[in-house]
Coordinates of C-alpha atoms in Angstrom, one line a residue:
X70 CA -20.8 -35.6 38.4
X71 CA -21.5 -36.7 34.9
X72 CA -25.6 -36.1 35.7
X73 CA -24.5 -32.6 36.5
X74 CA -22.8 -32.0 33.7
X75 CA -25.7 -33.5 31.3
X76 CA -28.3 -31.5 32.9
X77 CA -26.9 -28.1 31.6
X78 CA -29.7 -27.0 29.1
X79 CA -29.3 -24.1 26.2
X80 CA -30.9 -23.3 23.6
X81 CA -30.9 -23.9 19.4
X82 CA -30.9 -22.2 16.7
X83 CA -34.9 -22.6 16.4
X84 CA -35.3 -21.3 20.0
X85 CA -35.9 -24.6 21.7
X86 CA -34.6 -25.9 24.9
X87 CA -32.0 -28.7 24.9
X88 CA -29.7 -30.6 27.1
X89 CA -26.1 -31.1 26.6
X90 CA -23.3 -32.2 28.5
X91 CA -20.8 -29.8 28.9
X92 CA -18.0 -30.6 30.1
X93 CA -14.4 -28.7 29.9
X94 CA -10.9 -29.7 30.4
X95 CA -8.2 -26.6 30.9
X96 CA -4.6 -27.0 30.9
X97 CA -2.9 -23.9 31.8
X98 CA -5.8 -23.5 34.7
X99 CA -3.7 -21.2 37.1
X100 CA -2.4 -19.0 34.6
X101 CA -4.1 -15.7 33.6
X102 CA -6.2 -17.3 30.8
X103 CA -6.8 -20.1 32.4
X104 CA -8.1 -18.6 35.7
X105 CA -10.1 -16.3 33.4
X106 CA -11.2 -19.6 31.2
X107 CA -12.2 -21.4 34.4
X108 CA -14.3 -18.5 36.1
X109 CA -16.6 -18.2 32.6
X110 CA -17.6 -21.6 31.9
X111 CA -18.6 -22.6 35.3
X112 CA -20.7 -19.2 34.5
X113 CA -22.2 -20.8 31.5
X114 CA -22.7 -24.0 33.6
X115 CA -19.5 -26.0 32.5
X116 CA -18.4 -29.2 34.6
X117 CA -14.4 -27.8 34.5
X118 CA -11.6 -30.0 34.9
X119 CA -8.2 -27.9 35.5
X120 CA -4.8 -29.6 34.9
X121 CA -2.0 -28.6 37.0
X122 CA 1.6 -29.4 37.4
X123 CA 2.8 -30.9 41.1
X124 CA 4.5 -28.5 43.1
X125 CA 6.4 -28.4 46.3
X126 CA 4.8 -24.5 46.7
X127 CA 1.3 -23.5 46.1
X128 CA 0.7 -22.4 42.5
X129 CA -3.4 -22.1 42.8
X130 CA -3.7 -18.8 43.7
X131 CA -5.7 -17.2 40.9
X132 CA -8.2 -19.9 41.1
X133 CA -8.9 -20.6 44.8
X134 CA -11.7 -18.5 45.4
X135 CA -13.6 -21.1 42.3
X136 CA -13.7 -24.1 45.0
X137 CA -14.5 -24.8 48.4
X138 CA -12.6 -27.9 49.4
X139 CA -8.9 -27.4 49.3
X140 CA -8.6 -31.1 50.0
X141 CA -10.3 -31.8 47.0
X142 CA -10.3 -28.8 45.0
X143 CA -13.6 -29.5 43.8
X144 CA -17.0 -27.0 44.5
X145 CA -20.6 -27.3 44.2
X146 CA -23.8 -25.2 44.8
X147 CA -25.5 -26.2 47.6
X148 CA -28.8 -26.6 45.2
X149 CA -27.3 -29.0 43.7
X150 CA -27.2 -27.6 39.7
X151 CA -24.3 -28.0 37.9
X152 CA -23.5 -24.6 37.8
X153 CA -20.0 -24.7 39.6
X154 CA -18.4 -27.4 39.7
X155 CA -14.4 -27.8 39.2
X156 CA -12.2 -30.4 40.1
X157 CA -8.3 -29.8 39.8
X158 CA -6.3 -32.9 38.3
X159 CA -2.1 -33.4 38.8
X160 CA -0.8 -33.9 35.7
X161 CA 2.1 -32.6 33.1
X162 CA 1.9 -31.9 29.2
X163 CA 5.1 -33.8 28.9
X164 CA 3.3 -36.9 30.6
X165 CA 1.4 -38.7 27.7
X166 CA 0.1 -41.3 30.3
X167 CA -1.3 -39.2 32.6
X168 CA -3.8 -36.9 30.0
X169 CA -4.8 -40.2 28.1
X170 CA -5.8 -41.0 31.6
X171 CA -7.3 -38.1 33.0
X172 CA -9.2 -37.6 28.9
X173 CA -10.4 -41.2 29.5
X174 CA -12.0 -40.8 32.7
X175 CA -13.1 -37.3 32.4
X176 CA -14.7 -37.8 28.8
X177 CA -14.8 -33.8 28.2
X178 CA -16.7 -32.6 25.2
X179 CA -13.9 -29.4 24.8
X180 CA -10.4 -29.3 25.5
X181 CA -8.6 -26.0 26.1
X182 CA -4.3 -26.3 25.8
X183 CA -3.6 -22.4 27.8
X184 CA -0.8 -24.4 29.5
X185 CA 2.9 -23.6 28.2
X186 CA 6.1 -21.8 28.9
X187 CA 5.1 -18.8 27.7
X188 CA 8.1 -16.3 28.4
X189 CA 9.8 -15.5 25.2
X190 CA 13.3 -14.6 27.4
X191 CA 13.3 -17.6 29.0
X192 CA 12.4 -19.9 26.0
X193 CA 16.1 -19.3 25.2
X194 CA 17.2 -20.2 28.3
X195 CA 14.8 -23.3 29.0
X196 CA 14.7 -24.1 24.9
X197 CA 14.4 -28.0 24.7
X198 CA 11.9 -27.8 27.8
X199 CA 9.9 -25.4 26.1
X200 CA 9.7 -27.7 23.0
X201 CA 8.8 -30.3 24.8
X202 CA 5.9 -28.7 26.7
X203 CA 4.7 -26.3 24.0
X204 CA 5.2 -28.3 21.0
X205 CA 5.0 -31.5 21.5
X206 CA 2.8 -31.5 24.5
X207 CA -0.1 -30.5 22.2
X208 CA 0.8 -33.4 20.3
X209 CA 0.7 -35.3 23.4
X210 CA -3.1 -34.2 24.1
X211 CA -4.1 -34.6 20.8
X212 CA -3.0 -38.1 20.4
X213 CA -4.1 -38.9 23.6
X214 CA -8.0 -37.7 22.7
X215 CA -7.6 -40.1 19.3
X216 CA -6.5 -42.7 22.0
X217 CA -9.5 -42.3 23.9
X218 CA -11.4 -42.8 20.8
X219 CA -13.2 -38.9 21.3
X220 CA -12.2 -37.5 17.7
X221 CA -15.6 -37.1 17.1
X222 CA -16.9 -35.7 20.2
X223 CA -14.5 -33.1 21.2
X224 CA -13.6 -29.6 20.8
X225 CA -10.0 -29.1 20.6
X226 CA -8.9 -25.1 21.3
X227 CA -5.2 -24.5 21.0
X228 CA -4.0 -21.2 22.1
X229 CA -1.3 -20.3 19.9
X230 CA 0.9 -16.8 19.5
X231 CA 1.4 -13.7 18.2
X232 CA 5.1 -14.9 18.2
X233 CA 4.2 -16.9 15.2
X234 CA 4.8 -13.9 12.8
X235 CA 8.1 -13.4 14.7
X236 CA 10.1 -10.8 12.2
X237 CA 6.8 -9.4 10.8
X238 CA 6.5 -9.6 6.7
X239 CA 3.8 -6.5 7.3
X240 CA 2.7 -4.3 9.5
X241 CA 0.3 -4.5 10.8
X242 CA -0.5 -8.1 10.8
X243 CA -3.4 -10.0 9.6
X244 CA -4.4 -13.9 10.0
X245 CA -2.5 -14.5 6.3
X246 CA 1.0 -12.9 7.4
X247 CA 3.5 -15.2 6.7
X248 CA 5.1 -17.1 9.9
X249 CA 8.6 -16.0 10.8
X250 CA 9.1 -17.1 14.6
X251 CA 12.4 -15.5 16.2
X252 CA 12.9 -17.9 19.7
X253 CA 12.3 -21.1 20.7
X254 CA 9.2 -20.5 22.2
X255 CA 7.5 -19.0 19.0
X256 CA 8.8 -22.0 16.8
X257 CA 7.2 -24.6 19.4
X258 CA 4.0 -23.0 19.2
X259 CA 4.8 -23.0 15.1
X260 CA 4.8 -26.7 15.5
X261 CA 2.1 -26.5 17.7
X262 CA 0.0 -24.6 15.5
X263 CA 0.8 -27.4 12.5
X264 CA 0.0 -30.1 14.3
X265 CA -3.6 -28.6 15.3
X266 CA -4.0 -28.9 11.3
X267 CA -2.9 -32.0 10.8
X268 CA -4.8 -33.7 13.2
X269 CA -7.9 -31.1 12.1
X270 CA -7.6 -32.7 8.4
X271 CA -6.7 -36.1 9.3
X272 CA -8.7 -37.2 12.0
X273 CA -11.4 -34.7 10.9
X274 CA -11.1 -33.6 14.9
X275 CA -12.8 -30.4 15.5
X276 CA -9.3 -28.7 15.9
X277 CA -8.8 -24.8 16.0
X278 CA -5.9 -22.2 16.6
X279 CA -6.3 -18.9 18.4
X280 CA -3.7 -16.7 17.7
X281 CA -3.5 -14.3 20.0
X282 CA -1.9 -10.8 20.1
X283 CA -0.9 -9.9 23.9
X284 CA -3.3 -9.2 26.7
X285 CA -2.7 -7.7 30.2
X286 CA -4.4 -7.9 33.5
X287 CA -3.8 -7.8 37.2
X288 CA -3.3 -11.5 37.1
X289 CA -0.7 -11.3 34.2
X290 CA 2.5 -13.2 35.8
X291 CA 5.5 -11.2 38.2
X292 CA 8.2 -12.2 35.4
X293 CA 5.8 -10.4 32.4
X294 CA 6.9 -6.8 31.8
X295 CA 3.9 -5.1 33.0
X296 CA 3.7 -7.1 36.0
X297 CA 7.3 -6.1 36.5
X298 CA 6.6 -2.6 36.4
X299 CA 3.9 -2.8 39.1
X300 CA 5.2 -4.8 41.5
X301 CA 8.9 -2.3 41.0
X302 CA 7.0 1.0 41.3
X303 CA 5.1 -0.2 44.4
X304 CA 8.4 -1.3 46.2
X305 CA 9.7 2.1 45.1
X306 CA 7.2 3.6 47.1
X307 CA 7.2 1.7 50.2
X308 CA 10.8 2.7 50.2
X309 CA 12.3 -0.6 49.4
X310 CA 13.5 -0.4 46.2
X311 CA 15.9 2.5 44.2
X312 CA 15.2 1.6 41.0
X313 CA 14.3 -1.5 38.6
X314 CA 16.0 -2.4 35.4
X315 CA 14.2 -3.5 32.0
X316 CA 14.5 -4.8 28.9
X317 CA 13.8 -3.0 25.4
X318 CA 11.6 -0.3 26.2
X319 CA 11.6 0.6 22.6
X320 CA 9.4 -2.5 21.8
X321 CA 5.4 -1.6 20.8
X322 CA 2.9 -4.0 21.1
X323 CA -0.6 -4.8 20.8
X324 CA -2.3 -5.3 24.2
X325 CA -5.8 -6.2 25.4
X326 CA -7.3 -7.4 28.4
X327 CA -7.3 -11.2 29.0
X328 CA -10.8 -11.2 29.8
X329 CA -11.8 -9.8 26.9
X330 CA -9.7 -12.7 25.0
X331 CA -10.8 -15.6 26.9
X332 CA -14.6 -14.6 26.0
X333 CA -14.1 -15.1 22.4
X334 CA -12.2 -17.8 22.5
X335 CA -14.6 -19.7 24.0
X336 CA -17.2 -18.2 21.4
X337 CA -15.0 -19.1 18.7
X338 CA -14.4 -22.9 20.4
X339 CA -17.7 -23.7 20.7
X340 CA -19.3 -22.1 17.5
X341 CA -18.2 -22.9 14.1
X342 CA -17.8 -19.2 13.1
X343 CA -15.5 -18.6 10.6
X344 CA -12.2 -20.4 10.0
X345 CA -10.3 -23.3 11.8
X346 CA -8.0 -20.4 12.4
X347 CA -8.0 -16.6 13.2
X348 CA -5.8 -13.6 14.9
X349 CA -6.8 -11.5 18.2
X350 CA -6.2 -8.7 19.0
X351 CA -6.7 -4.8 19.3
X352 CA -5.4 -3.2 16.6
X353 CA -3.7 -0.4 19.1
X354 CA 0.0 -0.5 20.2
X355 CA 1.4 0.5 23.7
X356 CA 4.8 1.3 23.4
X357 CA 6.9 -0.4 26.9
X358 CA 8.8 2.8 27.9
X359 CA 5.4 4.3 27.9
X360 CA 3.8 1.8 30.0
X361 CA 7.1 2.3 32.4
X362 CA 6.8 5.8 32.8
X363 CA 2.5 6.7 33.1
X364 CA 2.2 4.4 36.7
X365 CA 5.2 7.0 38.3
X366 CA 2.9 10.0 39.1
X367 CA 0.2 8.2 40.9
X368 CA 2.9 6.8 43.5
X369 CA 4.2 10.3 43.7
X370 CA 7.6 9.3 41.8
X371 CA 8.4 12.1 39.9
X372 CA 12.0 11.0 38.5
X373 CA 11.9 9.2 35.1
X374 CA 15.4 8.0 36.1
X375 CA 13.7 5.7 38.1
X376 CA 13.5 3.5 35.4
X377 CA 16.6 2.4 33.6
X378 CA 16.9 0.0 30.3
X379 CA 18.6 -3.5 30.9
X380 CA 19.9 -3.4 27.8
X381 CA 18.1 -4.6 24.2
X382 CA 17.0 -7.7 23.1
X383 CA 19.6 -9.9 21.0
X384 CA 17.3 -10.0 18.1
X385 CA 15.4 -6.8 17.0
X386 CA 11.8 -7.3 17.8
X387 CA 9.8 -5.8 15.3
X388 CA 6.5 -3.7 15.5
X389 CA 3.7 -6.2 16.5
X390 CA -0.1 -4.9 16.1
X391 CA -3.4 -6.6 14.8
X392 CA -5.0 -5.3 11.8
X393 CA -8.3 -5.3 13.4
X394 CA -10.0 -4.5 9.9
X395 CA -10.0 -8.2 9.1
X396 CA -12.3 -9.1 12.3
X397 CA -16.1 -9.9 11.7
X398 CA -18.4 -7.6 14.2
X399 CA -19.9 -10.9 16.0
X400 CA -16.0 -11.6 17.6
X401 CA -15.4 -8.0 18.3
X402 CA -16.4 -7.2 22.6
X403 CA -19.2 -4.8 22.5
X404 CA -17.7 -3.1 25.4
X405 CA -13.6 -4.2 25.2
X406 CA -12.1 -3.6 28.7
X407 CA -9.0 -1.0 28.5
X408 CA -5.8 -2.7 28.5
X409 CA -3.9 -2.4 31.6
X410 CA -0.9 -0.6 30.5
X411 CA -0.3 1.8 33.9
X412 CA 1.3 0.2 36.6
X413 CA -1.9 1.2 39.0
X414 CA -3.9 -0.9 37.1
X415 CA -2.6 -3.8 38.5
X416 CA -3.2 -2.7 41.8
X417 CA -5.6 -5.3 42.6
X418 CA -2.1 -7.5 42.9
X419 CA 0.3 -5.2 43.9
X420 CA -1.5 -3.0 46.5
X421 CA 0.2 -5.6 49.1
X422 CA 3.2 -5.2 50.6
X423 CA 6.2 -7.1 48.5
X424 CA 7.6 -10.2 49.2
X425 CA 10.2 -10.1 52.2
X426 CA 13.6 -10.9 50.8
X427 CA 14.9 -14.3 51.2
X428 CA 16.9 -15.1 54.2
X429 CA 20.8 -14.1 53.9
X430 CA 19.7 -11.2 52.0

């Protein structure tokens, strides 16, 4: 495994061939990012290791078609190069033992935290949980690379939040807006985002932040708005559903697509371009009652009562968009993919028929 990984080749800056072990840890793995993360670097030849949490239900389903063995969760080409290879590891950010253990044996040469509970709602709800994973799980797998004595051989990416600037201080935002986070889950990334620094200037750890505005695709998760919207217009038009409720549909955001994000994060990770910390994002907004309303025609659903406001969020959400000004043309995509902000475009995911209800219902 480890000859695999060390017989990945690129090349320098002076246009000669050189071997280099690549090798890539992911928390986060079956997310959105993560899935996206995995399916790029075993691309660029990465040996990935994927982090995921035990569960009494399947939770790989954006990543199964990257291996073969389901009893191992691990692939490789039947040439043999180490183009391809992923193994899946049970493990928890809120279990310092087990990612000093999986670090030590895996000795990766870049770490990617995706994994987090990432639903601003529910952050309320779940707040000392999503402390503990969000916040001080990074500090968890930081300390637990300076326990394996790696500080000076890996590549720490943290993927931090667009809920950082919380009740914006300007509009739109740039990389030195002031932090104002407004829920639990934007001041555990706050902490998050700290403790990136402190370990950057302490342990002189190749340390970054991505900040990242908010990106959309068909593997964006059921409980995310535009996921929301899809899967409630398609059961609207196989008959099984009246209408759906939503939260504030006044709200405007900045949206991309997650692939588009994943690919310069890893450019970022890997190349020392720039700062140890930067903003992504689009620099265009989508307004959410929009978004609601534009997937209704192509299902034939011509009433815009259809779609009815759950009422508004406790604490105003301001206006949140990228001032994509500030961004140096070698980060921007040549060709950015459109946002998915119609509920069609998540089709991919929602062109099945619904889940049947649960028993009693």
């Amino acid at each position: 495994m480890a000859q695999c990984a060390e017989s990945c080749s690129s090349i320098d800056l002076n246009g000669q061939l050189r071997k280099e072990r690549r090798v890539a840890i992911i928390t986060g793995i079956t997310g959105q990012d993560g899935s996206y993360l995995a399916e790029f670097l075993l691309e660029k030849g990465y040996e990935v290791h994927g982090i995921v949490r035990r569960s009494s239900s399947f939770n790989t389903g954006r990543i199964e078609h990257l291996y073969k063995n389901p009893q191992t969760h691990t692939e490789g080409r039947k040439d043999g190069s180490c183009n391809g290879y992923m193994k899946l590891h049970y493990g928890d950010l809120t279990d310092s033992t087990c990612l000093v253990k999986i670090i030590n044996e895996v000795k990766p040469t870049e770490i990617y935290n995706l994994g987090a509970q990432s639903h601003v709602k529910i952050s309320f709800d779940l707040a000392e949980y999503t402390a503990d994973v969000d916040g001080v799980g990074t500090l968890r797998l930081l300390d637990a690379i300076k326990t394996c004595g790696l500080t000076d051989s890996v590549r720490f990416y943290q993927a931090s939040t667009s809920e950082l600037y919380g009740k914006v201080q300007e509009i739109p935002q740039k990389e030195t807006t002031p932090f104002y986070p407004r829920s639990p889950y934007g001041a555990a990334k706050l902490y998050a985002y700290w403790i990136v620094v402190n370990f950057r200037e302490a342990y002189n750890l190749f340390a970054v932040n991505g900040i990242l505005f908010n990106h959309e695709s068909p593997r964006r998760g059921a409980n995310f708005v535009t996921r929301k919207i899809s899967r409630s217009v398609a059961k609207i038009h196989l008959g099984q559903l009246d209408c759906f409720s939503l939260g504030n549909l006044d709200s405007k955001r900045d949206w991309g697509h997650a692939k588009d994000y994943v690919e310069v994060d890893v450019f970022r990770a890997c190349c020392i371009v720039g700062g140890p910390s930067w903003a992504r994002g689009e620099g265009r907004v989508v307004w959410q009652r929009g978004a609601a309303r534009a997937g209704l025609p192509r299902f034939e659903i011509g009433q815009v009562s259809c779609v009815r406001t759950g009422g508004r969020a406790a604490i105003p959400v301001p206006e949140g968009i990228f001032d994509l000004d500030q961004v140096s043309g070698s980060l921007r995509p040549r060709n950015p993919r459109p946002a998915p902000t119609r509920a069609d475009q998540f089709l991919p995911r929602t062109r099945h028929p619904p889940d049947p209800p649960a028993r009693g219902e």
